[in-house]
Amino acid sequence: MPTLFQQIQAGKVWDFHGGIHPPSRKERTNQKPVALLDIPDRLYIPLRQHIGVAGKVLVKVGDRVLKGQALTQAENAMAVPVHAPTSGTVLAIELHTSTHPSSLAEPTLILAPDGMDEWRPRKPLDPEQVDLYTLLERIQESGISGMGGAGFPTHIKVNVKQPVDYLIINAVECEPYITADDMLMQERASDIIAGIEILVKLLSPKAVLIGIEDDKPIAVASLKAAIGQKDNYFVREVPTKYPSGGEKQLIQLLTNKEVPAGRRPLDIGIVMQNVGTAFAIAQAVLDDIPLIHRVVTVAGETLAQQQNVLALIGTPISDLLNACGFQAEPQQRIIVGGPMMGFAIADWSVPVVKTTNCILAPTENELGAASDEMDCIRCGACADACPASLLPQQLLWYSKAHDQDKLAEYNLSDCIECGACAYVCPSEIPLVHYYRVAKAEIRETQREALKAEQAKARFDARTERLEREKQERLERNQQLAAQRVAQQQASGQTTQSAAAVQQALERTQQQSAQPLDKEQIIAERERKKAEALAYQQQKQQAQTATPAEDTTATTAEDPRKAAIAAALARAKAKKQAEAQPEAVGQPAPAETATADIPEADAKKAAVAAAIARAKAKKLAEAQPEAIEQPAPAETAAPEVDAKKAAVAAAIARAKAKKLADAQPEASEQPAPAETAAPEVDAKKAAVAAAIARAKAKKLAEAQPETSEQPAPVETAAPEVDAKKAAVAAAIARAKAKKLAEQTQMQQIASEPATEATVQAEAVPAEQDAKKAAIAAAIARAKAKKQQNSEPL
């Protein structure tokens, strides 16, 4: 049995499942030579025209560029640059409608040609004299990508490590209208073969298979003539059937091998390139001409001249149509690509790109508009026509249901979107449209899943880093604790603190090693809340009790002080009254005066006592509430007040003694005033001194112990008492002086003092209604006492 290679050498061609035979309509353009277009006024050059990423822009607005100059630079393997199709000035780099079914805007460089078509310096290469790396680098720098399909970067596709059995050159143009590759083979067959030889040097295949449809006899003859006597170069004519130009279908036709689902042709030892790509490689290596133009078929009955043209990359499609005599109809459709796999565009200013091979401008009768979609009748015609042996009907249901698992199970990814199923569908269902939408959803889902995986990886890395840092901190803390323990032991200190630190570290480790569950965390939080609430309540009660106690004590002490002062005053008045000699029936004037003077002193003492009580009451009423933070001098004030009171008492005693010493001795029969005055002054001074001593003693005894937070009233009260003592001493001195002066001038009246007289003397002296009332009450009491003590 002959081997596969022997069968290929013998010219055997196989078949694939399905396929259709639409009218070719190629005769309108395959009989005319490729035309050259004039340079357009504007070129719109997208920065990305292939599968991959855009390169880095090398020019800026306002720069003049030369023909063939690189406009972008590839920064990774999946990028190829774009070049200036002619010389001119960069007008802008902005968004422009893309040549894509979505018609989305993409970054585009707008070039204004200057008409000079001036080339940059070129450096051709000799494939026989350079290494493989140089060839691959030249292919990438020339911006070459697949020109017959999706635009995969060519330098990646031909840079393989595993052995290659067959290099297949796809020269099959199975879609109706398109004849760009046919005319390229007819006119530039030798350049195509030169490009194939460069690919052979890069891949080293066992054989080169050139697949071409049997309806292109001129192209077949041109290629055979260009090949000549080269070994292992085979031109194979395949039946005219759509889509025999598909990658997997052509491999099956020429080698009888099937590419497994989800795999690449390279996995079975096959590499496939388009004839247009081979021609571009030859120009890039041999002539240093980057991919700046391509052959485009312009067809359709609305055109006066249907033909193939050599269009510069970036030429607006409207310029191509106008160059071919375009006469637009109402609701005119413009299709980029063939009638089976092409797509309609709304903006006719979109440019020609590296993958553009055909522009159709059909009339309504030529390509009727799609009718309304009807329900599937489950005829199975789509399954019979599918070249990938899929079940389009099932894929339709799962696409509508967005069931991605079932779509993967039924191998949606193997669909080449040829449109054969939609072509034979009697219900006019746009099956390929549903498949494209489903594929887009799957790609988006995969992209989101990839993002989620990357985010999870970043989160895991962050968690690991935080845990590592936590362990490092824990180790550092343990080391520091060990160092402290060592230092304490070296200095003779106890190890109790070290043990406490060690226990705390152990508890921390246990807590970190055994994380609490949710219930334990909630219970611990509630316990801490209860402790904090109890502490706050205790603090509030303490703050409330302390001011209240201080205020109560102060309020209670003030009435006691007033009562003590009043009792002292009453005792002194009673003592003076008892020391007074008994009155006679008709006393002498001197006796009457002598009796009146003690009564006056008693009145003054009672007035002073009343004043003291009033001040004490006023002070109790005006006492402010205790403040939590008193003035700093609250402890020193009582000592100062006691000293002041003692000094005042000493001064009063000294003055009284001095007055007594300076008093002249009484004569045998002194005048009533002369005899009574010194005695009265001495009594007043003694009374004032006693009052001062009593106040000082009372202040010292009543002084509360100094607390941490006394109320402001505790510091204010001693100041008031000191002032009172000073005022009392001053009043005593002034009264003693005044009485001494009055004694010399006064004439003692012969009649005893009555109640009205005493009241009249007290009121002018004090000028106070309360004092006068108190003095009158005291005088009445004394007068009554004297009357009771007189003999019958």
PDB file of N, CA and C in Angstrom, residues 209-247:
ATOM      1  N   LEU A 209       3.112  22.030  -0.894  1.00  0.00           N
ATOM      2  CA  LEU A 209       1.881  21.757  -1.634  1.00  0.00           C
ATOM      3  C   LEU A 209       1.174  23.079  -1.901  1.00  0.00           C
ATOM      4  N   ILE A 210       0.925  23.357  -3.179  1.00  0.00           N
ATOM      5  CA  ILE A 210       0.224  24.581  -3.565  1.00  0.00           C
ATOM      6  C   ILE A 210      -1.163  24.165  -4.029  1.00  0.00           C
ATOM      7  N   GLY A 211      -2.174  24.507  -3.226  1.00  0.00           N
ATOM      8  CA  GLY A 211      -3.541  24.154  -3.566  1.00  0.00           C
ATOM      9  C   GLY A 211      -4.218  25.286  -4.314  1.00  0.00           C
ATOM     10  N   ILE A 212      -4.841  24.952  -5.460  1.00  0.00           N
ATOM     11  CA  ILE A 212      -5.501  25.958  -6.282  1.00  0.00           C
ATOM     12  C   ILE A 212      -6.715  25.314  -6.941  1.00  0.00           C
ATOM     13  N   GLU A 213      -7.792  26.057  -7.086  1.00  0.00           N
ATOM     14  CA  GLU A 213      -9.014  25.515  -7.674  1.00  0.00           C
ATOM     15  C   GLU A 213      -8.809  25.246  -9.166  1.00  0.00           C
ATOM     16  N   ASP A 214      -9.592  24.318  -9.612  1.00  0.00           N
ATOM     17  CA  ASP A 214      -9.444  23.911 -11.022  1.00  0.00           C
ATOM     18  C   ASP A 214     -10.070  24.886 -12.000  1.00  0.00           C
ATOM     19  N   ASP A 215     -10.677  25.976 -11.519  1.00  0.00           N
ATOM     20  CA  ASP A 215     -11.240  26.977 -12.433  1.00  0.00           C
ATOM     21  C   ASP A 215     -10.272  28.137 -12.664  1.00  0.00           C
ATOM     22  N   LYS A 216      -8.989  27.974 -12.339  1.00  0.00           N
ATOM     23  CA  LYS A 216      -7.974  29.016 -12.528  1.00  0.00           C
ATOM     24  C   LYS A 216      -6.826  28.456 -13.379  1.00  0.00           C
ATOM     25  N   PRO A 217      -7.075  28.170 -14.605  1.00  0.00           N
ATOM     26  CA  PRO A 217      -6.026  27.526 -15.430  1.00  0.00           C
ATOM     27  C   PRO A 217      -4.828  28.431 -15.686  1.00  0.00           C
ATOM     28  N   ILE A 218      -5.030  29.720 -15.846  1.00  0.00           N
ATOM     29  CA  ILE A 218      -3.906  30.622 -16.115  1.00  0.00           C
ATOM     30  C   ILE A 218      -2.991  30.702 -14.896  1.00  0.00           C
ATOM     31  N   ALA A 219      -3.577  30.802 -13.731  1.00  0.00           N
ATOM     32  CA  ALA A 219      -2.770  30.865 -12.511  1.00  0.00           C
ATOM     33  C   ALA A 219      -2.003  29.562 -12.316  1.00  0.00           C
ATOM     34  N   VAL A 220      -2.652  28.423 -12.618  1.00  0.00           N
ATOM     35  CA  VAL A 220      -1.983  27.128 -12.467  1.00  0.00           C
ATOM     36  C   VAL A 220      -0.771  27.057 -13.387  1.00  0.00           C
ATOM     37  N   ALA A 221      -0.946  27.486 -14.587  1.00  0.00           N
ATOM     38  CA  ALA A 221       0.156  27.449 -15.537  1.00  0.00           C
ATOM     39  C   ALA A 221       1.282  28.378 -15.114  1.00  0.00           C
ATOM     40  N   SER A 222       0.941  29.561 -14.605  1.00  0.00           N
ATOM     41  CA  SER A 222       1.973  30.500 -14.187  1.00  0.00           C
ATOM     42  C   SER A 222       2.794  29.944 -13.037  1.00  0.00           C
ATOM     43  N   LEU A 223       2.153  29.321 -12.083  1.00  0.00           N
ATOM     44  CA  LEU A 223       2.874  28.772 -10.942  1.00  0.00           C
ATOM     45  C   LEU A 223       3.770  27.606 -11.359  1.00  0.00           C
ATOM     46  N   LYS A 224       3.264  26.716 -12.196  1.00  0.00           N
ATOM     47  CA  LYS A 224       4.069  25.592 -12.650  1.00  0.00           C
ATOM     48  C   LYS A 224       5.290  26.078 -13.416  1.00  0.00           C
ATOM     49  N   ALA A 225       5.096  27.119 -14.179  1.00  0.00           N
ATOM     50  CA  ALA A 225       6.244  27.646 -14.918  1.00  0.00           C
ATOM     51  C   ALA A 225       7.265  28.262 -13.981  1.00  0.00           C
ATOM     52  N   ALA A 226       6.798  28.930 -12.913  1.00  0.00           N
ATOM     53  CA  ALA A 226       7.729  29.548 -11.978  1.00  0.00           C
ATOM     54  C   ALA A 226       8.458  28.504 -11.143  1.00  0.00           C
ATOM     55  N   ILE A 227       7.830  27.378 -10.875  1.00  0.00           N
ATOM     56  CA  ILE A 227       8.465  26.330 -10.077  1.00  0.00           C
ATOM     57  C   ILE A 227       9.575  25.643 -10.866  1.00  0.00           C
ATOM     58  N   GLY A 228       9.315  25.377 -12.104  1.00  0.00           N
ATOM     59  CA  GLY A 228      10.332  24.725 -12.922  1.00  0.00           C
ATOM     60  C   GLY A 228      10.595  23.313 -12.456  1.00  0.00           C
ATOM     61  N   GLN A 229      11.867  23.029 -12.196  1.00  0.00           N
ATOM     62  CA  GLN A 229      12.285  21.684 -11.847  1.00  0.00           C
ATOM     63  C   GLN A 229      12.577  21.517 -10.351  1.00  0.00           C
ATOM     64  N   LYS A 230      12.033  22.364  -9.538  1.00  0.00           N
ATOM     65  CA  LYS A 230      12.288  22.278  -8.093  1.00  0.00           C
ATOM     66  C   LYS A 230      11.689  20.989  -7.543  1.00  0.00           C
ATOM     67  N   ASP A 231      12.481  20.360  -6.684  1.00  0.00           N
ATOM     68  CA  ASP A 231      12.025  19.112  -6.092  1.00  0.00           C
ATOM     69  C   ASP A 231      11.013  19.363  -4.985  1.00  0.00           C
ATOM     70  N   ASN A 232      10.076  18.465  -4.885  1.00  0.00           N
ATOM     71  CA  ASN A 232       9.084  18.453  -3.799  1.00  0.00           C
ATOM     72  C   ASN A 232       8.209  19.712  -3.776  1.00  0.00           C
ATOM     73  N   TYR A 233       8.036  20.354  -4.920  1.00  0.00           N
ATOM     74  CA  TYR A 233       7.076  21.439  -5.071  1.00  0.00           C
ATOM     75  C   TYR A 233       5.936  20.866  -5.923  1.00  0.00           C
ATOM     76  N   PHE A 234       4.728  20.839  -5.365  1.00  0.00           N
ATOM     77  CA  PHE A 234       3.605  20.230  -6.057  1.00  0.00           C
ATOM     78  C   PHE A 234       2.447  21.223  -6.135  1.00  0.00           C
ATOM     79  N   VAL A 235       1.971  21.447  -7.356  1.00  0.00           N
ATOM     80  CA  VAL A 235       0.772  22.263  -7.571  1.00  0.00           C
ATOM     81  C   VAL A 235      -0.389  21.298  -7.746  1.00  0.00           C
ATOM     82  N   ARG A 236      -1.360  21.420  -6.857  1.00  0.00           N
ATOM     83  CA  ARG A 236      -2.502  20.497  -6.891  1.00  0.00           C
ATOM     84  C   ARG A 236      -3.795  21.283  -7.090  1.00  0.00           C
ATOM     85  N   GLU A 237      -4.532  20.822  -8.118  1.00  0.00           N
ATOM     86  CA  GLU A 237      -5.817  21.440  -8.432  1.00  0.00           C
ATOM     87  C   GLU A 237      -6.901  20.702  -7.638  1.00  0.00           C
ATOM     88  N   VAL A 238      -7.713  21.508  -6.926  1.00  0.00           N
ATOM     89  CA  VAL A 238      -8.783  20.933  -6.101  1.00  0.00           C
ATOM     90  C   VAL A 238     -10.120  21.294  -6.725  1.00  0.00           C
ATOM     91  N   PRO A 239     -11.163  20.508  -6.424  1.00  0.00           N
ATOM     92  CA  PRO A 239     -12.477  20.809  -7.010  1.00  0.00           C
ATOM     93  C   PRO A 239     -12.991  22.166  -6.557  1.00  0.00           C
ATOM     94  N   THR A 240     -13.729  22.783  -7.449  1.00  0.00           N
ATOM     95  CA  THR A 240     -14.312  24.087  -7.130  1.00  0.00           C
ATOM     96  C   THR A 240     -15.529  23.853  -6.238  1.00  0.00           C
ATOM     97  N   LYS A 241     -15.342  24.091  -4.994  1.00  0.00           N
ATOM     98  CA  LYS A 241     -16.402  23.893  -4.012  1.00  0.00           C
ATOM     99  C   LYS A 241     -16.121  24.824  -2.839  1.00  0.00           C
ATOM    100  N   TYR A 242     -17.204  25.410  -2.365  1.00  0.00           N
ATOM    101  CA  TYR A 242     -17.064  26.327  -1.217  1.00  0.00           C
ATOM    102  C   TYR A 242     -17.321  25.533   0.059  1.00  0.00           C
ATOM    103  N   PRO A 243     -16.517  25.665   1.132  1.00  0.00           N
ATOM    104  CA  PRO A 243     -15.323  26.511   1.309  1.00  0.00           C
ATOM    105  C   PRO A 243     -14.031  25.701   1.276  1.00  0.00           C
ATOM    106  N   SER A 244     -13.596  25.299   0.103  1.00  0.00           N
ATOM    107  CA  SER A 244     -12.358  24.548  -0.016  1.00  0.00           C
ATOM    108  C   SER A 244     -11.133  25.380   0.365  1.00  0.00           C
ATOM    109  N   GLY A 245     -11.288  26.706   0.457  1.00  0.00           N
ATOM    110  CA  GLY A 245     -10.174  27.551   0.870  1.00  0.00           C
ATOM    111  C   GLY A 245      -9.990  27.628   2.377  1.00  0.00           C
ATOM    112  N   GLY A 246     -10.873  27.002   3.147  1.00  0.00           N
ATOM    113  CA  GLY A 246     -10.699  26.972   4.586  1.00  0.00           C
ATOM    114  C   GLY A 246      -9.456  26.185   4.974  1.00  0.00           C
ATOM    115  N   GLU A 247      -8.791  26.591   6.074  1.00  0.00           N
ATOM    116  CA  GLU A 247      -7.519  25.979   6.451  1.00  0.00           C
ATOM    117  C   GLU A 247      -7.660  24.485   6.673  1.00  0.00           C
TER     118      GLU A 247
END
